[in-house]
RNA sequence: GGUCCGGUAGCUCAGUCGGUUAGAGCAGGGGACUCAUAAUCCCUUGGUCGGGGGUUCGAGUCCCUCCCGGACUACCA
């Protein structure tokens, strides 16, 4: 087979957060594929970068009192270290804030301009005079211009389903300040994606570049109607690259992020003498993007559209994977299942997770569950019990004498494993790693009985059997080596150790075709420890928020803040503008008791609550806390509610207030409780 | 509610074009071994292939329908 040239990417991690096990899933998936391709002898370049731009970076830098550049540099160093320790083998890891990226943005922009895809639209945008900023759609609510339903979001009506702009709302309010926004004319630049409709439909529906369910999704959600113009500029203040022919405005972060793949490639070329056009403008080069399903449409509509317009190669394939869940649930900070890469590394070997992910990954978009008990059992049984055991039970018998000079008769075991190589390779190639792992483990299941039947431990008792002992161990170690070669993309450390043990480095897939003979065998060293349950538990405990993990009732008299809470929550949702005391008193917060609570089967997030304010005064409230609370456990407890909120008609009934809770949503919602002594009906001042 | 994907042993899954008696690993039960990280090996229990209907000589596989689960989307704000 002729050598292929492949450019491979993982999605760019956002600079504002640390690497977690969900992103590790993506990079492990990519890295396995890259290592596989290199092992097969293909020319393969793996690039990535930090995604740095956007409002969130700007706000966080302000809060931390330093420049964006400093923030980015720190986070990038942390990202690189985390990923390196998971054996992710990037050829280059850059940053979307690097000068190379700005140059590519400019040239890409130039092409898109020339193609006549850019138009300026005088957007009637709402401006919050209190905060002094333009309001994105989601920061405005008001009355639907079509059906007059109150309190509707700024982009479409939840009652009648009509879509409109925020400026069309009849009685708009800023959700930041509550002020009535002014309509101001703001100029934005848009890319008319609709001009590329036909191309995108052909490309996405060709059956070659996308998984079938993704092609289907695009057809159903986007391609069935005209594609909307893509708002590509953001007015200052914004952290990003300023648009050269449109001063005071910046490219939206999703414009420059994928271009980061190119900038990173350029950096690699500059460092190694490579030629950029060989990678991005050559029909001989395949381009493979690995991404999560959350960013599907950026990579399957906007990005191919940009590449096409600017005359670059189109992605050969966009490989899309699902999210990571832990023990069957969305990762949750409060449960300790939102685990940072570094926290994992503090307790466990990266090889465990690489193998487990490989054993579960296929070429579909399904979510992948990290069931912790399964994780422990699978790694210990498969890797330690079956694979590494082959070496550890035989290597010491040939430590002095090495492998036999000729490969002995083994009943066809080696040939069988050699022949299976193509099938395993096919599974890797198509990203069906779980199949590859099954096939490889099947080899270990044949090799262990061989050792059992030939009893090297008995052979060694009689010096007359020395030659036979050497032959048996030569066979077992060769079978082990084949497995190590086939697992090398997943377990580079095991491949390295195997090379050292048998004095022949593993560098090529084809090494599994020829038995190794006559080499010395090094003293056997442990290759992989068993996972201990306590280490997994320690990792989960370390991932829990400090206030949950520490014992209650400790002294709080110390003058210094010893809790050292993370800045993440504040950065995710910055402080609202100042309000007056009068503003505050408009909101009537009351202690209330939950007297009834039931889940609404048709709604995914809603519980229906009956709240008592005492004295027979009740309120019916719908609260989006289904994922976090069992209805039965709420009954009887005290909560804080907004008692004078305008009632809202919902599909399931009238909601007459709101239960106060914090947290980002989903399973991470935390309902507030008053301290002991509070009674229903009391106002919260 | 809409769209899509799935449901095979206690668990995780394989099952090709419709073709013999539906498989594997783990877990469970019994035995063996003692080289190996309490690892390994042999034997073994366990299934109305979600339910019902249809097509067919023949259905886990194809069609219809219902039930259940998940994802996306909407609602939640």
XYZ file of C-alpha atoms (C1' of nucleotides) in Angstrom:
762
model
C 0.000 0.000 0.000
C 1.398 3.413 -0.899
C 2.175 5.775 1.905
C -0.609 8.192 2.767
C -0.132 11.734 3.977
C -2.516 12.696 6.753
C -3.185 15.880 8.654
C -5.056 15.222 11.872
C -6.539 17.588 14.435
C -8.342 17.517 17.750
C -10.705 20.350 18.605
C -9.066 23.302 20.279
C -9.517 23.345 24.060
C -10.775 26.647 25.402
C -8.172 28.540 27.327
C -10.541 29.477 30.108
C -10.659 26.055 31.712
C -8.412 23.180 32.609
C -8.296 19.965 30.634
C -10.794 17.423 31.949
C -11.474 13.765 31.227
C -14.023 14.650 28.549
C -11.418 16.410 26.475
C -9.004 13.590 27.205
C -11.524 11.303 25.531
C -11.226 13.325 22.368
C -7.454 13.582 22.361
C -7.024 9.913 23.214
C -9.317 8.999 20.351
C -7.293 11.193 18.033
C -3.918 10.185 19.396
C -4.661 6.475 18.976
C -5.532 7.106 15.360
C -2.413 9.190 14.804
C -0.093 6.694 16.452
C -1.732 3.928 14.464
C -1.131 5.767 11.202
C 2.484 6.453 12.069
C 3.022 2.843 13.097
C 1.649 1.788 9.726
C 4.281 3.916 8.054
C 2.035 6.731 6.895
C 3.144 10.335 7.064
C 0.941 11.873 9.684
C 0.926 15.294 11.264
C -1.087 15.946 14.412
C -1.719 19.586 15.290
C -3.797 21.409 17.842
C -3.863 24.745 19.690
C -5.506 26.616 22.510
C -8.664 28.496 21.632
C -8.091 31.839 23.281
C -10.437 34.532 22.040
C -13.804 35.790 23.194
C -15.454 37.734 25.937
C -14.894 35.124 28.638
C -11.114 35.420 28.362
C -11.332 39.183 28.560
C -13.508 39.157 31.646
C -11.419 36.617 33.464
C -8.211 38.484 32.772
C -9.821 41.631 34.163
C -10.930 39.800 37.277
C -7.490 38.390 37.846
C -5.910 41.778 37.267
C -3.538 40.729 34.511
C -3.286 40.798 30.770
C -4.941 38.276 28.502
C -1.492 37.326 27.238
C -0.360 36.319 30.718
C -3.519 34.344 31.341
C -3.208 32.560 28.018
C 0.432 31.696 28.552
C -0.261 30.169 31.961
C -3.192 28.136 30.798
C -1.419 26.948 27.690
C 1.482 25.700 29.773
C -0.962 23.804 31.986
C -2.794 22.348 28.998
C 0.392 21.201 27.315
C 1.650 19.546 30.489
C -1.646 17.750 31.129
C -1.903 16.436 27.589
C 1.719 15.389 27.442
C 1.269 13.364 30.593
C -1.596 11.530 28.932
C 0.852 10.656 26.139
C -0.935 12.782 23.571
C 1.632 13.107 20.790
C 1.009 16.463 19.163
C 3.464 17.503 16.516
C 2.552 21.092 17.268
C 0.383 22.786 19.848
C -0.161 26.477 19.167
C -2.552 29.218 20.138
C -5.235 31.044 18.217
C -3.670 34.238 19.494
C -0.381 33.514 17.723
C 0.654 35.864 14.891
C 0.526 33.023 12.347
C -3.168 32.721 13.077
C -3.815 36.381 12.523
C -2.133 36.173 9.130
C -4.235 33.196 8.062
C -7.367 34.935 9.312
C -6.537 37.916 7.167
C -5.932 35.897 4.049
C -9.013 33.768 4.626
C -10.988 36.938 5.174
C -9.651 38.434 1.987
C -10.827 35.412 -0.003
C -14.260 35.476 1.527
C -14.573 39.175 0.798
C -13.475 38.656 -2.791
C -15.973 35.891 -3.258
C -18.692 38.357 -2.388
C -19.916 36.474 0.634
C -19.608 39.301 3.126
C -22.308 41.812 3.640
C -22.786 44.532 6.154
C -26.073 44.628 7.894
C -27.315 47.555 9.850
C -28.587 45.584 12.768
C -31.202 47.109 14.976
C -29.618 45.976 18.146
C -30.677 46.637 21.681
C -28.298 48.550 23.857
C -28.375 48.540 27.633
C -27.838 52.158 28.709
C -27.146 51.171 32.317
C -24.442 48.637 31.580
C -23.225 50.425 28.477
C -23.107 47.443 26.173
C -24.935 45.854 23.307
C -27.123 42.969 24.327
C -26.902 39.549 22.769
C -30.270 37.953 22.049
C -30.262 35.870 25.168
C -29.912 38.941 27.369
C -33.195 40.425 26.236
C -36.734 39.342 27.042
C -40.074 40.856 26.216
C -43.491 40.403 24.671
C -43.850 38.425 21.469
C -44.836 40.698 18.563
C -46.923 37.945 16.980
C -48.957 36.423 19.780
C -48.421 38.883 22.630
C -47.080 36.308 25.064
C -45.152 38.011 27.825
C -41.555 37.380 28.854
C -40.239 35.767 25.699
C -36.582 35.471 24.733
C -35.004 37.755 22.188
C -34.804 35.348 19.261
C -37.979 33.304 19.126
C -41.268 32.856 20.898
C -41.777 29.826 23.065
C -45.540 30.041 22.746
C -46.180 30.479 19.063
C -42.739 29.462 17.793
C -42.238 32.479 15.589
C -38.757 33.851 15.170
C -37.764 37.488 15.225
C -34.972 39.747 16.389
C -34.667 41.167 19.885
C -35.533 44.607 18.590
C -38.949 43.321 17.501
C -40.057 42.587 21.049
C -42.890 44.809 22.218
C -41.750 45.411 25.770
C -38.054 44.498 25.916
C -36.072 44.355 29.146
C -32.376 43.770 29.652
C -31.797 40.705 31.769
C -28.561 42.284 32.932
C -29.991 45.414 34.487
C -33.748 45.239 34.010
C -33.515 48.508 32.159
C -35.476 49.119 28.999
C -32.906 48.817 26.245
C -32.562 51.452 23.581
C -32.626 50.445 19.968
C -29.346 51.372 18.449
C -28.148 50.794 14.998
C -25.027 48.659 14.973
C -23.185 47.513 11.917
C -22.157 43.884 11.788
C -20.559 41.828 9.076
C -22.224 38.653 7.955
C -21.207 35.771 5.776
C -23.952 34.705 3.431
C -23.685 31.006 3.883
C -26.710 30.461 1.706
C -24.552 31.167 -1.336
C -22.730 27.944 -0.493
C -25.885 25.946 0.113
C -25.562 23.690 -2.880
C -21.916 22.986 -2.229
C -22.541 22.217 1.452
C -25.402 19.923 0.647
C -23.326 17.984 -1.860
C -20.317 17.814 0.399
C -22.158 16.836 3.559
C -24.447 14.323 1.886
C -21.786 12.572 -0.170
C -21.541 9.769 2.378
C -17.766 10.074 2.515
C -16.974 12.854 4.890
C -19.407 12.466 7.749
C -20.941 9.734 9.816
C -24.420 8.951 8.484
C -26.255 10.223 11.552
C -24.432 13.539 11.264
C -25.238 13.958 7.585
C -28.810 13.194 8.424
C -28.854 15.712 11.258
C -27.533 18.469 9.011
C -30.046 17.704 6.323
C -32.883 17.782 8.802
C -31.866 20.785 10.898
C -30.140 23.133 8.492
C -30.073 22.182 4.855
C -33.818 21.855 4.452
C -34.203 25.618 4.447
C -32.066 28.602 3.458
C -28.942 28.860 5.578
C -28.899 31.859 7.818
C -26.314 34.581 7.502
C -23.487 34.076 9.917
C -22.732 37.054 12.130
C -18.977 37.150 11.990
C -17.991 40.418 13.683
C -18.128 41.647 17.240
C -17.800 45.278 18.254
C -15.212 46.381 20.785
C -14.619 45.625 23.571
C -13.700 42.105 22.565
C -10.578 40.002 22.946
C -9.569 38.803 19.512
C -8.145 39.968 16.202
C -9.364 43.261 14.854
C -10.837 43.049 11.377
C -8.395 44.999 9.180
C -10.943 46.573 6.875
C -13.492 47.117 9.615
C -11.799 48.949 12.489
C -13.333 48.759 15.923
C -14.684 45.297 15.202
C -13.236 41.869 15.836
C -13.664 38.479 14.278
C -16.020 36.319 16.216
C -14.106 33.582 18.042
C -15.569 30.831 15.863
C -14.073 32.438 12.800
C -10.500 32.300 13.990
C -10.673 29.083 16.009
C -10.625 26.511 13.178
C -8.100 28.623 11.301
C -5.920 27.772 14.287
C -5.472 24.322 12.745
C -3.713 26.012 9.854
C -1.623 28.315 11.997
C -0.475 25.358 14.032
C 0.464 23.522 10.840
C 2.425 26.577 9.719
C 4.344 26.642 12.986
C 5.280 23.021 12.508
C 6.403 23.729 8.955
C 8.513 26.663 10.099
C 10.168 24.512 12.718
C 10.828 21.476 10.561
C 11.197 22.891 7.083
C 7.863 21.543 5.914
C 5.771 23.040 3.166
C 2.390 24.340 4.225
C 0.691 23.813 0.886
C 1.583 20.118 0.986
C -0.829 19.838 3.875
C -3.637 22.232 3.082
C -3.609 22.544 -0.687
C -2.677 19.092 -1.890
C -5.123 16.517 -3.136
C -2.658 13.881 -1.937
C -3.203 14.853 1.679
C -6.104 13.688 3.770
C -7.406 16.046 6.438
C -9.100 14.476 9.431
C -10.778 16.483 12.178
C -11.780 14.857 15.437
C -14.406 16.830 17.341
C -17.195 16.451 19.882
C -20.803 16.548 18.821
C -21.339 19.953 20.459
C -19.396 21.758 17.757
C -20.733 19.805 14.813
C -22.098 22.610 12.756
C -19.073 24.841 12.977
C -16.986 22.038 11.497
C -19.473 20.679 9.001
C -21.010 23.869 7.600
C -19.013 27.013 8.341
C -15.587 25.468 8.157
C -15.959 23.578 4.858
C -17.575 26.708 3.482
C -14.596 28.830 4.496
C -12.083 26.326 3.122
C -13.923 25.961 -0.139
C -14.143 29.699 -0.630
C -10.468 30.263 0.084
C -9.308 27.398 -2.113
C -7.959 25.067 0.546
C -8.468 21.334 0.760
C -11.707 20.201 2.297
C -11.787 17.857 5.259
C -11.541 14.258 4.155
C -13.494 13.293 7.215
C -14.874 14.928 10.309
C -14.940 12.281 13.054
C -17.530 13.164 15.667
C -17.757 11.580 19.081
C -20.265 11.827 21.918
C -19.850 13.193 25.396
C -18.277 11.493 28.348
C -20.540 10.461 31.182
C -19.392 9.051 34.504
C -21.346 6.212 36.092
C -24.131 6.848 33.621
C -24.584 10.524 34.417
C -23.415 13.822 33.072
C -20.184 14.844 34.744
C -20.992 16.705 37.923
C -18.756 18.859 40.039
C -20.747 18.269 43.196
C -20.559 14.495 42.791
C -16.865 14.634 42.039
C -17.300 13.154 38.585
C -16.079 16.267 36.816
C -12.459 15.188 36.956
C -9.630 17.323 35.703
C -6.839 15.621 33.810
C -4.354 16.644 36.446
C -6.479 15.276 39.255
C -6.655 11.928 37.474
C -2.890 11.920 37.016
C -2.397 12.561 40.705
C -3.886 9.147 41.411
C -3.876 6.927 38.346
C -1.795 5.828 35.371
C -2.885 7.373 32.038
C -2.591 3.966 30.338
C -5.643 2.769 32.257
C -7.853 5.444 30.825
C -6.410 5.199 27.335
C -7.198 1.503 27.305
C -10.656 1.893 28.781
C -11.586 4.581 26.280
C -10.256 2.428 23.451
C -12.269 -0.536 24.679
C -15.448 1.545 24.596
C -14.965 3.753 21.539
C -16.522 3.064 18.166
C -17.163 5.142 15.070
C -20.551 6.345 16.261
C -21.634 9.533 17.983
C -22.913 7.783 21.118
C -21.953 9.106 24.521
C -19.308 7.068 26.286
C -19.785 6.051 29.892
C -16.890 5.830 32.290
C -18.445 3.396 34.761
C -15.901 3.367 37.531
C -16.388 -0.237 38.632
C -16.226 -1.407 35.054
C -13.136 0.701 34.530
C -11.323 -0.990 37.399
C -12.439 -4.493 36.450
C -11.712 -4.162 32.755
C -8.259 -2.721 33.105
C -7.196 -5.179 35.783
C -8.594 -8.219 34.022
C -7.568 -7.385 30.487
C -4.329 -5.515 30.782
C -2.804 -6.862 33.965
C -4.378 -10.306 34.187
C -4.182 -11.293 30.570
C -1.706 -9.177 28.633
C 1.089 -8.135 30.955
C 0.791 -11.460 32.725
C 2.095 -13.213 29.620
C 5.411 -11.466 29.974
C 5.623 -11.494 33.716
C 5.092 -15.275 33.912
C 7.716 -16.216 31.338
C 10.366 -13.525 30.899
C 12.368 -14.409 33.986
C 12.990 -17.959 32.741
C 14.982 -16.672 29.785
C 16.636 -13.724 31.461
C 20.078 -15.326 31.195
C 19.800 -17.015 27.839
C 17.546 -14.791 25.710
C 15.219 -15.936 22.978
C 15.795 -19.087 20.923
C 17.818 -18.730 17.732
C 14.968 -20.064 15.646
C 11.279 -19.628 16.171
C 9.889 -22.970 17.380
C 6.770 -24.811 16.316
C 3.837 -23.207 18.164
C 0.805 -24.904 16.656
C 0.028 -21.929 14.429
C -0.429 -19.364 17.199
C 1.983 -16.793 15.837
C 0.777 -17.110 12.265
C -2.815 -16.745 13.372
C -2.033 -13.544 15.260
C -0.012 -12.238 12.325
C -2.889 -12.856 9.952
C -5.280 -11.059 12.256
C -3.194 -7.899 11.840
C -5.115 -6.661 8.808
C -8.444 -7.033 10.509
C -7.239 -5.210 13.607
C -5.775 -2.483 11.411
C -9.081 -2.080 9.640
C -10.816 -1.611 12.970
C -8.346 1.103 13.988
C -8.620 2.764 10.604
C -12.385 3.026 10.864
C -12.163 4.265 14.483
C -13.850 1.127 15.749
C -11.377 0.754 18.568
C -13.634 -1.410 20.694
C -13.530 -4.023 17.947
C -9.765 -3.738 17.745
C -9.479 -4.279 21.489
C -11.770 -7.313 21.350
C -9.668 -8.859 18.616
C -6.407 -8.218 20.434
C -7.683 -9.538 23.745
C -8.783 -12.672 21.922
C -5.112 -13.237 21.139
C -4.217 -13.017 24.802
C -6.930 -15.562 25.490
C -5.158 -17.990 23.167
C -1.691 -17.279 24.451
C -2.285 -17.889 28.145
C -3.520 -21.478 27.694
C -0.389 -22.153 25.668
C 1.740 -21.266 28.679
C -0.538 -23.305 30.889
C -0.183 -26.417 28.744
C 3.563 -26.177 28.387
C 4.315 -25.539 32.053
C 7.637 -23.697 31.911
C 7.798 -23.849 35.700
C 8.101 -27.632 35.481
C 10.481 -27.632 32.551
C 12.977 -25.552 34.453
C 13.267 -28.200 37.190
C 15.128 -30.507 34.842
C 18.242 -29.070 33.166
C 17.677 -31.514 30.334
C 14.649 -29.459 29.323
C 16.557 -26.191 29.003
C 16.108 -25.970 25.254
C 12.394 -26.686 25.473
C 12.015 -24.129 28.265
C 13.689 -21.527 26.101
C 11.411 -22.424 23.174
C 8.238 -22.182 25.239
C 9.208 -18.794 26.596
C 10.261 -17.613 23.132
C 6.782 -18.445 21.873
C 4.999 -16.822 24.813
C 7.086 -13.668 24.601
C 6.566 -13.411 20.870
C 2.831 -13.734 21.289
C 3.043 -11.065 23.963
C 5.067 -8.865 21.658
C 2.498 -9.139 18.885
C -0.139 -7.966 21.327
C 2.070 -5.103 22.477
C 2.525 -4.045 18.842
C -1.191 -4.152 18.171
C -1.825 -2.184 21.356
C 0.984 0.293 20.724
C -1.345 3.052 19.454
C -3.301 2.795 22.690
C -0.488 1.950 25.090
C 2.733 3.567 23.908
C 4.358 2.973 27.287
C 3.737 -0.751 27.123
C 5.231 -0.828 23.638
C 8.266 1.024 24.923
C 8.674 -1.367 27.856
C 8.264 -4.369 25.592
C 10.952 -3.041 23.301
C 13.283 -2.705 26.273
C 12.453 -6.134 27.636
C 13.168 -7.890 24.362
C 15.895 -5.542 23.167
C 14.112 -4.625 19.981
C 12.165 -1.357 19.869
C 8.612 -1.421 18.529
C 8.458 0.998 15.625
C 6.264 -0.602 12.987
C 3.003 -2.488 12.675
C 4.691 -5.024 10.402
C 6.919 -6.222 13.209
C 3.973 -8.372 14.232
C 4.493 -10.422 11.078
C 7.923 -11.776 11.938
C 8.926 -13.551 15.135
C 11.746 -12.079 17.139
C 14.561 -14.568 17.772
C 18.010 -14.635 19.313
C 17.751 -11.372 21.238
C 18.714 -11.036 24.880
C 15.906 -10.623 27.384
C 16.234 -7.939 30.014
C 15.404 -8.440 33.661
C 11.645 -8.240 33.939
C 10.247 -5.095 35.519
C 6.635 -4.476 36.460
C 4.884 -2.969 33.490
C 1.537 -1.940 34.919
C 0.149 -1.948 38.444
C -3.361 -3.103 39.149
C -5.871 -0.320 39.738
C -6.825 -0.048 43.349
C -10.303 1.039 44.193
C -9.044 3.433 46.822
C -7.130 5.408 44.211
C -10.253 5.894 42.141
C -12.134 7.007 45.231
C -9.384 9.417 46.165
C -9.589 10.928 42.694
C -13.338 11.433 43.012
C -12.957 12.952 46.473
C -10.330 15.360 45.227
C -12.694 16.418 42.456
C -15.482 17.366 44.825
C -15.885 21.013 45.730
C -14.050 21.946 48.913
C -17.152 22.835 50.870
C -18.614 19.408 50.237
C -15.466 17.514 51.013
C -14.548 19.260 54.252
C -16.227 18.346 57.492
C -18.974 20.703 58.597
C -18.803 22.675 61.813
C -15.178 23.605 61.666
C -14.033 26.865 63.121
C -14.565 29.817 60.874
C -12.743 32.276 63.085
C -9.583 32.413 61.050
C -9.044 35.750 59.454
C -7.561 34.523 56.194
C -9.525 32.861 53.441
C -8.141 29.360 53.713
C -10.717 27.858 51.375
C -9.146 29.273 48.295
C -12.280 28.858 46.189
C -11.973 28.722 42.451
C -12.752 31.776 40.292
C -14.566 29.659 37.720
C -18.127 30.244 38.891
C -17.740 33.998 38.957
C -16.038 34.026 35.589
C -18.784 31.927 34.069
C -21.389 34.444 35.121
C -19.956 37.871 35.870
C -21.478 40.199 38.431
C -24.534 42.121 37.311
C -24.394 45.902 37.336
C -25.079 47.716 40.549
C -28.708 48.115 41.584
C -30.358 50.382 44.125
C -32.002 49.324 47.350
C -35.333 50.174 45.770
C -34.543 47.865 42.907
C -33.844 45.128 45.389
C -37.062 45.608 47.328
C -39.101 45.142 44.185
C -38.300 41.467 44.492
C -40.303 39.906 47.299
C -38.419 36.863 48.501
C -40.266 34.618 50.932
C -39.557 31.527 52.938
C -41.884 28.801 51.741
C -42.447 25.152 52.521
C -42.674 22.543 49.817
C -45.917 20.723 50.558
C -46.230 18.812 47.328
C -43.701 17.914 44.683
C -44.063 15.827 41.598
C -42.055 15.233 38.485
C -43.688 16.165 35.210
C -43.204 13.132 32.994
C -43.440 15.057 29.750
C -40.869 17.630 30.812
C -37.257 16.745 31.082
C -36.194 19.347 33.604
C -39.301 20.385 35.467
C -40.733 19.576 38.859
C -44.180 20.825 39.801
C -44.144 22.193 43.338
C -46.854 23.353 45.676
C -45.382 25.894 48.045
C -46.964 27.010 51.279
C -46.514 30.550 52.579
C -48.416 29.589 55.734
C -52.024 30.228 56.676
C -53.439 28.393 53.707
C -51.649 30.568 51.156
C -50.229 28.391 48.384
C -48.341 28.918 45.160
C -47.858 26.532 42.302
C -44.352 26.753 40.902
C -42.560 24.916 38.129
C -38.859 24.590 38.815
C -36.157 23.331 36.483
C -34.510 21.102 39.063
C -35.666 17.641 38.050
C -32.158 16.449 37.262
C -30.885 17.360 40.724
C -33.702 16.597 43.172
C -36.028 13.702 43.916
C -39.512 15.149 44.384
C -40.127 13.104 47.554
C -37.020 14.496 49.197
C -38.180 18.057 48.701
C -41.514 17.623 50.415
C -41.457 19.249 53.839
C -38.298 21.279 53.382
C -38.084 25.047 53.392
C -36.986 26.976 50.346
C -36.753 30.592 49.280
C -39.101 31.740 46.549
C -39.757 34.853 44.510
C -43.320 35.435 45.658
C -44.280 38.430 43.549
C -43.014 37.266 40.178
C -45.554 37.766 37.423
C -47.341 34.453 36.852
C -46.368 32.641 33.709
C -48.484 30.284 31.673
C -46.560 27.147 30.769
C -47.552 24.080 28.837
C -48.155 22.206 32.068
C -49.956 24.913 34.027
C -49.518 28.328 35.580
C -46.233 29.007 37.357
C -46.742 31.476 40.187
C -43.209 32.204 41.273
C -39.727 30.885 41.262
C -37.613 28.805 43.605
C -34.191 30.320 44.250
C -31.247 28.138 43.354
C -27.659 28.488 42.211
C -25.468 26.519 39.881
C -24.991 26.099 36.139
C -27.985 23.807 35.652
C -28.625 20.164 34.916
C -27.592 18.023 37.890
C -25.637 20.945 39.299
C -28.464 22.953 40.768
C -28.491 23.908 44.421
C -31.709 25.047 46.054
C -31.252 27.542 48.862
C -32.477 26.800 52.378
C -32.925 29.153 55.339
C -31.243 28.282 58.624
C -33.233 26.633 61.406
C -35.905 28.854 62.903
C -37.218 30.375 59.727
C -40.929 29.821 59.057
C -42.983 29.936 55.861
C -44.204 33.390 54.913
C -41.256 35.321 56.320
C -39.826 37.842 53.953
C -36.152 37.686 53.071
C -34.591 41.114 53.534
C -44.060 17.425 21.804
C -40.638 16.945 17.175
C -36.190 14.370 14.979
C -32.598 10.526 15.295
C -30.293 6.204 17.513
C -30.851 1.998 20.369
C -33.279 -2.525 23.336
C -29.536 -9.789 22.455
C -27.337 -13.762 29.423
C -26.890 -10.420 36.068
C -23.095 -6.528 33.508
C -20.441 -4.769 28.846
C -21.196 -6.073 24.101
C -20.516 -9.196 19.063
C -23.820 -11.349 15.724
C -21.668 -10.384 7.986
C -26.269 -11.109 2.528
C -32.375 -13.638 6.041
C -29.854 -19.892 6.592
C -27.439 -25.506 11.186
C -28.567 -25.996 17.983
C -27.908 -17.433 19.170
C -22.017 -16.198 20.807
C -17.693 -13.727 23.670
C -15.588 -11.302 27.891
C -16.753 -10.151 32.886
C -19.667 -11.632 37.128
C -21.857 -16.493 39.512
C -21.003 -22.115 40.507
C -17.446 -26.388 40.440
C -12.483 -28.089 39.783
C -7.003 -27.651 38.601
C -2.361 -25.225 38.920
C 1.395 -22.536 41.870
C 5.543 -19.597 36.706
C 3.005 -14.888 37.282
C 0.862 -8.431 40.155
C -4.789 -13.359 44.732
C -2.680 -13.451 38.351
C -3.777 -18.205 35.082
C -6.191 -22.731 33.067
C -10.385 -26.350 32.527
C -15.585 -27.399 33.167
C -20.271 -25.100 34.071
C -25.241 -22.340 35.303
C -27.595 -18.572 32.688
C -31.372 -15.977 26.841
C -39.547 -16.114 24.824
C -32.993 -11.770 21.012
C -38.358 -5.409 24.477
C -44.062 -6.885 23.278
C -47.503 -7.948 19.352
C -48.539 -8.594 14.219
C -46.759 -9.428 9.122
C -43.483 -11.173 4.790
C -40.811 -15.943 4.058
C -39.580 -22.837 3.252
C -36.828 -20.208 7.145
C -36.533 -13.846 11.072
C -32.129 -11.599 16.459
C -31.643 -9.940 11.170
C -36.711 -7.393 6.587
C -41.807 -4.579 7.113
C -45.822 -2.513 10.405
C -47.216 -1.244 15.304
C -46.790 -0.513 20.425
C -43.610 -0.209 24.931
C -38.993 1.274 27.099
C -34.063 3.831 27.170
C -30.618 7.543 25.296
C -29.120 11.775 22.329
C -30.534 16.163 19.774
C -34.339 19.929 19.750
C -38.269 22.638 22.250
C -39.960 23.932 27.073
C -37.209 25.205 31.710
C -35.293 31.481 31.799
